[in-house]
PDB file of C-alpha atoms in Angstrom:
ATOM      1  CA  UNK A   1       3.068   2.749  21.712  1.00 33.00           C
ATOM      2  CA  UNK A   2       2.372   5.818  19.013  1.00 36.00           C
ATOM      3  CA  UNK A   3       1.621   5.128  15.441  1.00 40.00           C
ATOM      4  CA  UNK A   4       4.736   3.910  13.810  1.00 35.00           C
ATOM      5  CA  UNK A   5       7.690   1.763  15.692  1.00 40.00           C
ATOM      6  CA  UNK A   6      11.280   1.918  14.853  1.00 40.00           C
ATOM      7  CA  UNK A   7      12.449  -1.567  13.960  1.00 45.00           C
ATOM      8  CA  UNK A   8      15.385  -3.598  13.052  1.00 42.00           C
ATOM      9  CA  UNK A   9      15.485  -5.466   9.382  1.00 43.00           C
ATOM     10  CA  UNK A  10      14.903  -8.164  11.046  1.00 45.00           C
ATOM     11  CA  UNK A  11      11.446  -7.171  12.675  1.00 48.00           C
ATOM     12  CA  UNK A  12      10.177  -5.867   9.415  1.00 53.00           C
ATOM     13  CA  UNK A  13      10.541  -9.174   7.671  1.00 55.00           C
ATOM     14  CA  UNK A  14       7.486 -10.943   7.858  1.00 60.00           C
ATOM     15  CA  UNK A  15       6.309 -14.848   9.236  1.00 57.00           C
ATOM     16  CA  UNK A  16       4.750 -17.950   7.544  1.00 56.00           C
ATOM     17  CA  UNK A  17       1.333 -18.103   6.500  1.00 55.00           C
ATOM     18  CA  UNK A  18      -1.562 -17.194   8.069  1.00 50.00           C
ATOM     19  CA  UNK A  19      -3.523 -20.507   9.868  1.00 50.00           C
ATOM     20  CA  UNK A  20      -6.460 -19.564   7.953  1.00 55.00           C
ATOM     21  CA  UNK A  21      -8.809 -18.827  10.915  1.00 59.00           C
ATOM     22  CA  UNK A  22     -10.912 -15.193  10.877  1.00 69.00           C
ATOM     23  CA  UNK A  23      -8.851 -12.825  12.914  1.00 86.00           C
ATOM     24  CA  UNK A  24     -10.516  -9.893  15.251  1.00 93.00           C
ATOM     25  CA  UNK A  25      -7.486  -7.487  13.150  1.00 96.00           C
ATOM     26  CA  UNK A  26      -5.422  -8.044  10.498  1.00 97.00           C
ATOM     27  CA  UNK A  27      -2.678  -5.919   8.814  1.00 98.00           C
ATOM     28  CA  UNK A  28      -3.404  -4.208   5.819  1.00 98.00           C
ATOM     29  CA  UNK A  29       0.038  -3.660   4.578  1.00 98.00           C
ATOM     30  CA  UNK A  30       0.246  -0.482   1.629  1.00 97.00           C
ATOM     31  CA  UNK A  31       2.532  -0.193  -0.755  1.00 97.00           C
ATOM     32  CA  UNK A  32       0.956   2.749  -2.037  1.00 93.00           C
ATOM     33  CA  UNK A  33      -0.111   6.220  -1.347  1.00 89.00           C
ATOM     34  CA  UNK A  34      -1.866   4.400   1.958  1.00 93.00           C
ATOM     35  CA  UNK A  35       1.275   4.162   3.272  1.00 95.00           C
ATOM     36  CA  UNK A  36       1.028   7.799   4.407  1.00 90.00           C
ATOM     37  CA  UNK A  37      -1.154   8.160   7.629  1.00 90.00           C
ATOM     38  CA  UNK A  38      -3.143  11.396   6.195  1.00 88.00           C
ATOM     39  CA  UNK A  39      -3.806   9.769   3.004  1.00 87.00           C
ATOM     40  CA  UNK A  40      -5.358   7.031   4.448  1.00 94.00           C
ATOM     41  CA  UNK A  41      -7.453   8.686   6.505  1.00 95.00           C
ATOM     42  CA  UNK A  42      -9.245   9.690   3.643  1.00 92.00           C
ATOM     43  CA  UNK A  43     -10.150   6.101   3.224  1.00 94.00           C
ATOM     44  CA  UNK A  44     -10.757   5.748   7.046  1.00 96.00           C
ATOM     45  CA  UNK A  45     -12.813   8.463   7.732  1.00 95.00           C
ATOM     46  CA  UNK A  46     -13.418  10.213   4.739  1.00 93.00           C
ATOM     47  CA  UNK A  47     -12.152  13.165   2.274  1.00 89.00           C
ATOM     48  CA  UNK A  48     -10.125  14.084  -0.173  1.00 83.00           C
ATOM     49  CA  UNK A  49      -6.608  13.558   0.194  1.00 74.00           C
ATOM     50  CA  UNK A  50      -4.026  16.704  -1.105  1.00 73.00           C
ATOM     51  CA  UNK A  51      -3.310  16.261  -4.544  1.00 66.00           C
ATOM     52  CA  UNK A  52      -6.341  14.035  -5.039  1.00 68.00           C
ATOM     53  CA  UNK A  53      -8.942  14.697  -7.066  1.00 71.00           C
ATOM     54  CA  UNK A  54     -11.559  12.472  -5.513  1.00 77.00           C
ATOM     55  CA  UNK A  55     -13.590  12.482  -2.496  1.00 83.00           C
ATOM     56  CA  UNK A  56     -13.652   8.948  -0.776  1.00 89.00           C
ATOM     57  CA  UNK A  57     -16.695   7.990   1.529  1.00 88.00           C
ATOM     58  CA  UNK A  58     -14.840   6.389   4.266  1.00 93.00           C
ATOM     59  CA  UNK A  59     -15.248   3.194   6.404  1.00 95.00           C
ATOM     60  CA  UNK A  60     -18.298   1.978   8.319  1.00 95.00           C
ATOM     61  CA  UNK A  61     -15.568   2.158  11.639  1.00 96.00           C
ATOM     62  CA  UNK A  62     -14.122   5.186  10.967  1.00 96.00           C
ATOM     63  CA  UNK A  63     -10.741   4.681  13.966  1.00 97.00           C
ATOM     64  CA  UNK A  64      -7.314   4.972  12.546  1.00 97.00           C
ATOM     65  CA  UNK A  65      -4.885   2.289  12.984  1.00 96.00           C
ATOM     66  CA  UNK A  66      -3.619   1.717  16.153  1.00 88.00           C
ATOM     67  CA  UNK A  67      -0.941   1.072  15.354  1.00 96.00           C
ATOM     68  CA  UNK A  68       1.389   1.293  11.989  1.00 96.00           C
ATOM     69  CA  UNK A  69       4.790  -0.390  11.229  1.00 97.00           C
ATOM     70  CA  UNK A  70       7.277  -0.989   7.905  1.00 97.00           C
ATOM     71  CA  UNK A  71       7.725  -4.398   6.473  1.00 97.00           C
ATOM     72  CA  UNK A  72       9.065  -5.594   3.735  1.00 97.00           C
ATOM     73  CA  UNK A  73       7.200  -8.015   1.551  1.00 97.00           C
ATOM     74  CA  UNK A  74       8.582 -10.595  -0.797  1.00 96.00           C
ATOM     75  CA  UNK A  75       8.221  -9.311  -4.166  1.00 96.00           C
ATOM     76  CA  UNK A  76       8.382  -6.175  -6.576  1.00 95.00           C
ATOM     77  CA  UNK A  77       6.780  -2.958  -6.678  1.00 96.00           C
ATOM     78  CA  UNK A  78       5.849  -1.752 -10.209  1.00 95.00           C
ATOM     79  CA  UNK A  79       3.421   1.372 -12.102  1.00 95.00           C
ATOM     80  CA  UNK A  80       0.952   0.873 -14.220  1.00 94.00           C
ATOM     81  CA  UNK A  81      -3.114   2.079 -15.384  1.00 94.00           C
ATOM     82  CA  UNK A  82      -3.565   5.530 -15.025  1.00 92.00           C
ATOM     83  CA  UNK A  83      -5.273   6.848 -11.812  1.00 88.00           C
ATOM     84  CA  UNK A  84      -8.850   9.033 -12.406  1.00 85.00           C
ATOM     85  CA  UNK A  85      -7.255  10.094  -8.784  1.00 81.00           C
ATOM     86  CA  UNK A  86      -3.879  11.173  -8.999  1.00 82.00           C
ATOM     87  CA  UNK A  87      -3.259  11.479 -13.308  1.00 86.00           C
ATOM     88  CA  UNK A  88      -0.701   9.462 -13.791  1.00 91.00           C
ATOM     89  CA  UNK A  89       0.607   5.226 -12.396  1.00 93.00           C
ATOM     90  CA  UNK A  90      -0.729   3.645 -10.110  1.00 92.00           C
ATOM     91  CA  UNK A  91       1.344   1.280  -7.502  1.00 95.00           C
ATOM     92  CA  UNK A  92       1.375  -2.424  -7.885  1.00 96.00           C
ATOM     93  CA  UNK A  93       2.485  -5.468  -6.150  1.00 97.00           C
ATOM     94  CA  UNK A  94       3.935  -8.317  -7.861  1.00 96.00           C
ATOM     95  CA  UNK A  95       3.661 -11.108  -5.263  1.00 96.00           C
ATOM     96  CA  UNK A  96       5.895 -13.687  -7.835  1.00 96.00           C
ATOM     97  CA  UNK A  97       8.656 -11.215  -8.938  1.00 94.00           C
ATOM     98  CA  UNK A  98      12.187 -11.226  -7.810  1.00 93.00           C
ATOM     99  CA  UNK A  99      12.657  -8.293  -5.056  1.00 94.00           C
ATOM    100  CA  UNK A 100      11.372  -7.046  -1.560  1.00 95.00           C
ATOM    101  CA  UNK A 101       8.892  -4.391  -1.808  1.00 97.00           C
ATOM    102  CA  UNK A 102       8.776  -1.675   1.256  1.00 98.00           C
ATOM    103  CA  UNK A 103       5.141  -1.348   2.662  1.00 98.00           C
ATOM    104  CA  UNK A 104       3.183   0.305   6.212  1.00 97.00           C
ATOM    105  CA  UNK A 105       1.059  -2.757   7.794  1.00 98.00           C
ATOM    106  CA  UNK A 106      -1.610  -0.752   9.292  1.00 97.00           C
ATOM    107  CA  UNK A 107      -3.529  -2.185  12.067  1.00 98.00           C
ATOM    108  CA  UNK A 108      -7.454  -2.330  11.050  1.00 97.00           C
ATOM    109  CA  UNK A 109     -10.003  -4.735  11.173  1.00 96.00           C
ATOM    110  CA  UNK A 110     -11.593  -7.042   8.386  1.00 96.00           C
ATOM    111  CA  UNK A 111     -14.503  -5.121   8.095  1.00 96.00           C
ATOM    112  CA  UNK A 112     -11.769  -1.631   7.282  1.00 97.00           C
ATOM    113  CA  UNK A 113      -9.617  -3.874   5.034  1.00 96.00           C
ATOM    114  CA  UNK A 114     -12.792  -4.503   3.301  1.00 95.00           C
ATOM    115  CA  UNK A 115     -14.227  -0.833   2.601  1.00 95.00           C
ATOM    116  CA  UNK A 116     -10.384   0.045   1.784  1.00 95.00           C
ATOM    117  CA  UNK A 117     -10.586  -1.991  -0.802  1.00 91.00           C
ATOM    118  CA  UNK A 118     -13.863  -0.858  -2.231  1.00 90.00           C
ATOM    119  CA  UNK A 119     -12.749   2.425  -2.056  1.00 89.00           C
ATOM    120  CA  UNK A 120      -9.613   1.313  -4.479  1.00 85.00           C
ATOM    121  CA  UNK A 121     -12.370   0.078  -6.903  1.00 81.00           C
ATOM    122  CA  UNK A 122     -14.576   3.664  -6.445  1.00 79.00           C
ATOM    123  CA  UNK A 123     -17.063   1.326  -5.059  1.00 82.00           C
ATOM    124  CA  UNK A 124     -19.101   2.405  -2.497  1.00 82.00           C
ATOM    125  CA  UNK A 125     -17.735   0.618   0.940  1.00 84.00           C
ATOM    126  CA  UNK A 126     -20.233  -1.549   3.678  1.00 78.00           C
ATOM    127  CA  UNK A 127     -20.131  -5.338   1.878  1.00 82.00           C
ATOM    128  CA  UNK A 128     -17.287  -7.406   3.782  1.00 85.00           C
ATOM    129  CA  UNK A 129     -15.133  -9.395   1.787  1.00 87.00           C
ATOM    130  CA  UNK A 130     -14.654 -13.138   2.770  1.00 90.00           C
ATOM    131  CA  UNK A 131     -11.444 -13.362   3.757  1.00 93.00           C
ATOM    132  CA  UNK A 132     -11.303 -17.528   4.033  1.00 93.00           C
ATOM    133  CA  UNK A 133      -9.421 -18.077   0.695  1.00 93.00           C
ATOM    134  CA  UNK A 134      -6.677 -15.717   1.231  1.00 95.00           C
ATOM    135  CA  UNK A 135      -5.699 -16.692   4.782  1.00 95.00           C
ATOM    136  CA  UNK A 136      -6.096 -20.317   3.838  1.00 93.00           C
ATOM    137  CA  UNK A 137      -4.278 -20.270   0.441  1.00 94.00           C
ATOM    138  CA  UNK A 138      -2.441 -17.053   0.375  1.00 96.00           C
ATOM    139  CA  UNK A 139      -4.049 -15.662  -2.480  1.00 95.00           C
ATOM    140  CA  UNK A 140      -7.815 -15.337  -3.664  1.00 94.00           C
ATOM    141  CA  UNK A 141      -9.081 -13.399  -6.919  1.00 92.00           C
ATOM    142  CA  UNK A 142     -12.553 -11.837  -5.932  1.00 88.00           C
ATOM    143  CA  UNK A 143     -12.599 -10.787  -9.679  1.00 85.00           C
ATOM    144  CA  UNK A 144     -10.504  -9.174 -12.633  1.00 87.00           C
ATOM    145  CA  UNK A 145     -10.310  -5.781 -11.482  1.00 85.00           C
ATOM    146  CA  UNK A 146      -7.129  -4.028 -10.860  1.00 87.00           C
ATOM    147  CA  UNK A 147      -7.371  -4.441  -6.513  1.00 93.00           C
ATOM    148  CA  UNK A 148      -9.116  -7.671  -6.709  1.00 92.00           C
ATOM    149  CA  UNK A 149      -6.894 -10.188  -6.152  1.00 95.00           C
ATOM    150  CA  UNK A 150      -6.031 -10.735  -2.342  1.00 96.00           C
ATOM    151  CA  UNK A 151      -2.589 -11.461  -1.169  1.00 97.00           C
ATOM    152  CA  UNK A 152      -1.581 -13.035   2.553  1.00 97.00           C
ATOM    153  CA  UNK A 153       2.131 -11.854   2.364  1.00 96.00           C
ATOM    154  CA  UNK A 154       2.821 -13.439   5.995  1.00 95.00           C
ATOM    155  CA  UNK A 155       2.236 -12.915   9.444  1.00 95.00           C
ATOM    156  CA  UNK A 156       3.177 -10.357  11.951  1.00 96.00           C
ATOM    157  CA  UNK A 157       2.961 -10.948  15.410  1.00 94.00           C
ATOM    158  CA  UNK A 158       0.604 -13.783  14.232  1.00 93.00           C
ATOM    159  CA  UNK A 159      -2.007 -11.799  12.630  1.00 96.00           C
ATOM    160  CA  UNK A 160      -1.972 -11.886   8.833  1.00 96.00           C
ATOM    161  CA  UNK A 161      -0.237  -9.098   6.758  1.00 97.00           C
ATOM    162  CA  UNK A 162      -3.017  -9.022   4.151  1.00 97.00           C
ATOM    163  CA  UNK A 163      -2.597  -6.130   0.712  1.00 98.00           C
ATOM    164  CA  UNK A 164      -4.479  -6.590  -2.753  1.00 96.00           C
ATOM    165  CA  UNK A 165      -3.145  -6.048  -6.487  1.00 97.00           C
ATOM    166  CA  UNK A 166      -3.913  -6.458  -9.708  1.00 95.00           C
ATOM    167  CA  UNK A 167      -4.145 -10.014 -11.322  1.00 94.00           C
ATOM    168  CA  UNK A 168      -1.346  -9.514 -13.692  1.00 93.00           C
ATOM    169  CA  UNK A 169       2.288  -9.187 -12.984  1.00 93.00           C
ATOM    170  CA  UNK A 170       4.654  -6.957 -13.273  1.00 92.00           C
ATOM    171  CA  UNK A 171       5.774  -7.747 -16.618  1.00 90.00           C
ATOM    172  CA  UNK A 172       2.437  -7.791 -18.459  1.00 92.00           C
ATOM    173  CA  UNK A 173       1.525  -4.597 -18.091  1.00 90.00           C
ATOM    174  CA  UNK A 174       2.936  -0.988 -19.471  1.00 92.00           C
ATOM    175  CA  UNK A 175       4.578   0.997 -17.587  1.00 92.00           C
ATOM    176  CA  UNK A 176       2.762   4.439 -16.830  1.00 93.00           C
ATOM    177  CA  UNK A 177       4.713   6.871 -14.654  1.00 92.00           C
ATOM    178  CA  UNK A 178       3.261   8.486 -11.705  1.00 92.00           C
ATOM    179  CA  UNK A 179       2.841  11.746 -10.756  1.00 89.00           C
ATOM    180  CA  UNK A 180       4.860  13.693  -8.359  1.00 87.00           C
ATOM    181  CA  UNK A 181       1.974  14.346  -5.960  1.00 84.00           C
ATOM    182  CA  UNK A 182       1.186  10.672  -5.826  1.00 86.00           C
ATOM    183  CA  UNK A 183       5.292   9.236  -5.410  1.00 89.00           C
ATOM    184  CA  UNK A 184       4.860  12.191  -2.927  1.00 86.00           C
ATOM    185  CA  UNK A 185       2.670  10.462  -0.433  1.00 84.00           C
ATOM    186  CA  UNK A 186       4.020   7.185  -0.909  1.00 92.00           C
ATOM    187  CA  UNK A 187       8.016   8.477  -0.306  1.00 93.00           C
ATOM    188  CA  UNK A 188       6.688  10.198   2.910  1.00 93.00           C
ATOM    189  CA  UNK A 189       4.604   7.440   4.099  1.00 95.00           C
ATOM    190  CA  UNK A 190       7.596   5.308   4.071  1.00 97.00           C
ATOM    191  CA  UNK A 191       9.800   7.762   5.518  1.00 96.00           C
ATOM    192  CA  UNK A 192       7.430   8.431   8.358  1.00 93.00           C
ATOM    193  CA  UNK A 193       7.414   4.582   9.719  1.00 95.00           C
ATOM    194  CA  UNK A 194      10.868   4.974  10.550  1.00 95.00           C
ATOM    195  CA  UNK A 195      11.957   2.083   8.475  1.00 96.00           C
ATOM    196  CA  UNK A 196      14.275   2.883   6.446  1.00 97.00           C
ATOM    197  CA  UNK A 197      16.069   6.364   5.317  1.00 96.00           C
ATOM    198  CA  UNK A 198      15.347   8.970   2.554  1.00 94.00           C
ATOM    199  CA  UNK A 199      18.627   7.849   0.775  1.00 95.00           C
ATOM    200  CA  UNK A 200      17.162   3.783   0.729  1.00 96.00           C
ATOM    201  CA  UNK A 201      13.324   4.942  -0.210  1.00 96.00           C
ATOM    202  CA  UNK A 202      14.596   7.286  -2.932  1.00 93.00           C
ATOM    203  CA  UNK A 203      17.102   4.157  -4.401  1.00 93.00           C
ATOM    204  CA  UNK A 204      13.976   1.845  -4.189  1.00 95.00           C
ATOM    205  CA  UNK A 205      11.178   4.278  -6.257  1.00 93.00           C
ATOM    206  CA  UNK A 206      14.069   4.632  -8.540  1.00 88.00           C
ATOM    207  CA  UNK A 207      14.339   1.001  -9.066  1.00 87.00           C
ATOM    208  CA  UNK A 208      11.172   0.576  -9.404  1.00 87.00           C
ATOM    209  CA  UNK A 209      11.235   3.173 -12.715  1.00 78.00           C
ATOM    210  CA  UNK A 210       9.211   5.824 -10.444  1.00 65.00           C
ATOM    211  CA  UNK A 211      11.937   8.468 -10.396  1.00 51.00           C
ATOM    212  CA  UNK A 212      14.075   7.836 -12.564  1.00 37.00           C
ATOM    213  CA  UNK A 213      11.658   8.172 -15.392  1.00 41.00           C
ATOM    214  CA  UNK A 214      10.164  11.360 -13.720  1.00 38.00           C
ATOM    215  CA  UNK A 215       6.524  11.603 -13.819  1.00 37.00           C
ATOM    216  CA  UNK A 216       6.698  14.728 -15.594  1.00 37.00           C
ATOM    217  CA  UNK A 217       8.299  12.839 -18.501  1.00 37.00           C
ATOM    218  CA  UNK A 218      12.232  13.845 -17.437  1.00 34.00           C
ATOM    219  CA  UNK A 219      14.696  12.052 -16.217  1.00 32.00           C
ATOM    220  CA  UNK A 220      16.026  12.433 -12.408  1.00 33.00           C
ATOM    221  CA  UNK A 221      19.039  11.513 -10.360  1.00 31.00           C
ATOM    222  CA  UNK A 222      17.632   9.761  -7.102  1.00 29.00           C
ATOM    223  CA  UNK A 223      20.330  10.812  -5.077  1.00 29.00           C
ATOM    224  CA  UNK A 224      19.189  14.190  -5.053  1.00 27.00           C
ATOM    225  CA  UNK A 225      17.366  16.109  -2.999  1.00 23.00           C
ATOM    226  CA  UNK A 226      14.220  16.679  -4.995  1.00 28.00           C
ATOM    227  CA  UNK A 227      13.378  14.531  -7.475  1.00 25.00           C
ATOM    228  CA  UNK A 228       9.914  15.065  -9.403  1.00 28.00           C
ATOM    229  CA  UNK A 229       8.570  16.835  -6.228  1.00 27.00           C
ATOM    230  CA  UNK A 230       9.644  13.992  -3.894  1.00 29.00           C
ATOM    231  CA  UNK A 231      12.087  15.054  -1.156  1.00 30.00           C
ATOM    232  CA  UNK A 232      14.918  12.460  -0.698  1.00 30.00           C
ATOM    233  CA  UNK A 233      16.214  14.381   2.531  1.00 28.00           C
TER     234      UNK A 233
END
């Protein structure tokens, strides 16, 4: 089986909670700029991804995901903070809102969903996180930064779907638009998986406020076929 999967709606929606015992893998599921293959191979094994501005140590198991599939999670995608990385909003995941929010589940182990996320707080990777809490009670806060709280969106294929956010919603923060280079990655990463066409990712960043207030500071129509350097096609 290569990379990404083409599946049904049905196959991308996700099962109950995880039974709280330490998995050999879990899914790391990105909502982000992760869910393009080549920019999260900068976290993986290390770089600088194009249009970044930062150079990102890497794991301490440097393989890519075997394996890489959409889902949808329960919940709402917003932008807010402004990214050191990419200039502009970064992508958030509102666990409580009304919505679904498209993501890649990557394949990795615990100890690569743990330097991933140390990476996202320009911390230097190699300290595992303790995932008990967050397979147990579906969320854990390992502190107040913006990727510290832990989220166990379901299970797929019995193996927990596991993502981290900020611990504020959607609606308490301001909105910052992102920038083109950075809605980039994340429109392609979504295309790639196969789950869902440029017409339905371009309607969802839209929704969202990513395209529709441009992150150039103009307004764009979604439908078409370039909008703020993303390509709908």
């Amino acid at each position: 089986m290569g990379p990404f999967d083409e599946r049904s709606a049905d196959e991308r929606s996700l099962g109950g909670q995880s039974s709280g015992e330490s998995p050999e893998l879990v899914w790391y599921a990105s909502y982000g700029s992760n869910t393009h293959r080549d920019r999260l191979a900068a976290y993986i094994v290390g770089g600088r991804p194009e249009g970044g501005t930062r150079e990102h140590p890497g794991c301490r198991d440097r393989r890519m995901p075997a394996e890489s599939v959409p889902v949808e999670l329960p919940g709402a995608l917003y932008f807010a903070t402004v990214s050191p990385v990419w200039g502009g909003g970064r992508a958030f995941y509102d666990p409580d809102a009304e919505g679904r929010t498209l993501a890649v589940a990557h394949l990795v182990t615990p100890s690569q969903f743990s330097d991933i996320a140390a990476q996202e707080m320009y911390r230097r990777p190699g300290a595992g996180l303790d995932l008990a809490g967050v397979l147990t009670r579906g969320r854990a806060a390992l502190g107040d930064g913006r990727y510290e709280t832990l989220v166990c969106a379901g299970t797929l294929r019995s193996r927990p779907v596991l993502t981290f956010t900020a611990p504020w919603g959607a609606g308490d923060a301001p909105y910052v638009p992102p920038t083109a280079a950075y809605l980039a990655h994340l429109a392609a990463g979504l295309r790639e998986s196969g789950g869902w066409s440029g017409e339905r990712v371009a309607a969802y960043l839209a929704a969202a406020g990513a395209l529709t207030r441009g992150a150039d500071g103009h307004g764009a129509d979604a439908r078409g076929t370039d909008v703020n350097g993303v390509d709908n096609a």
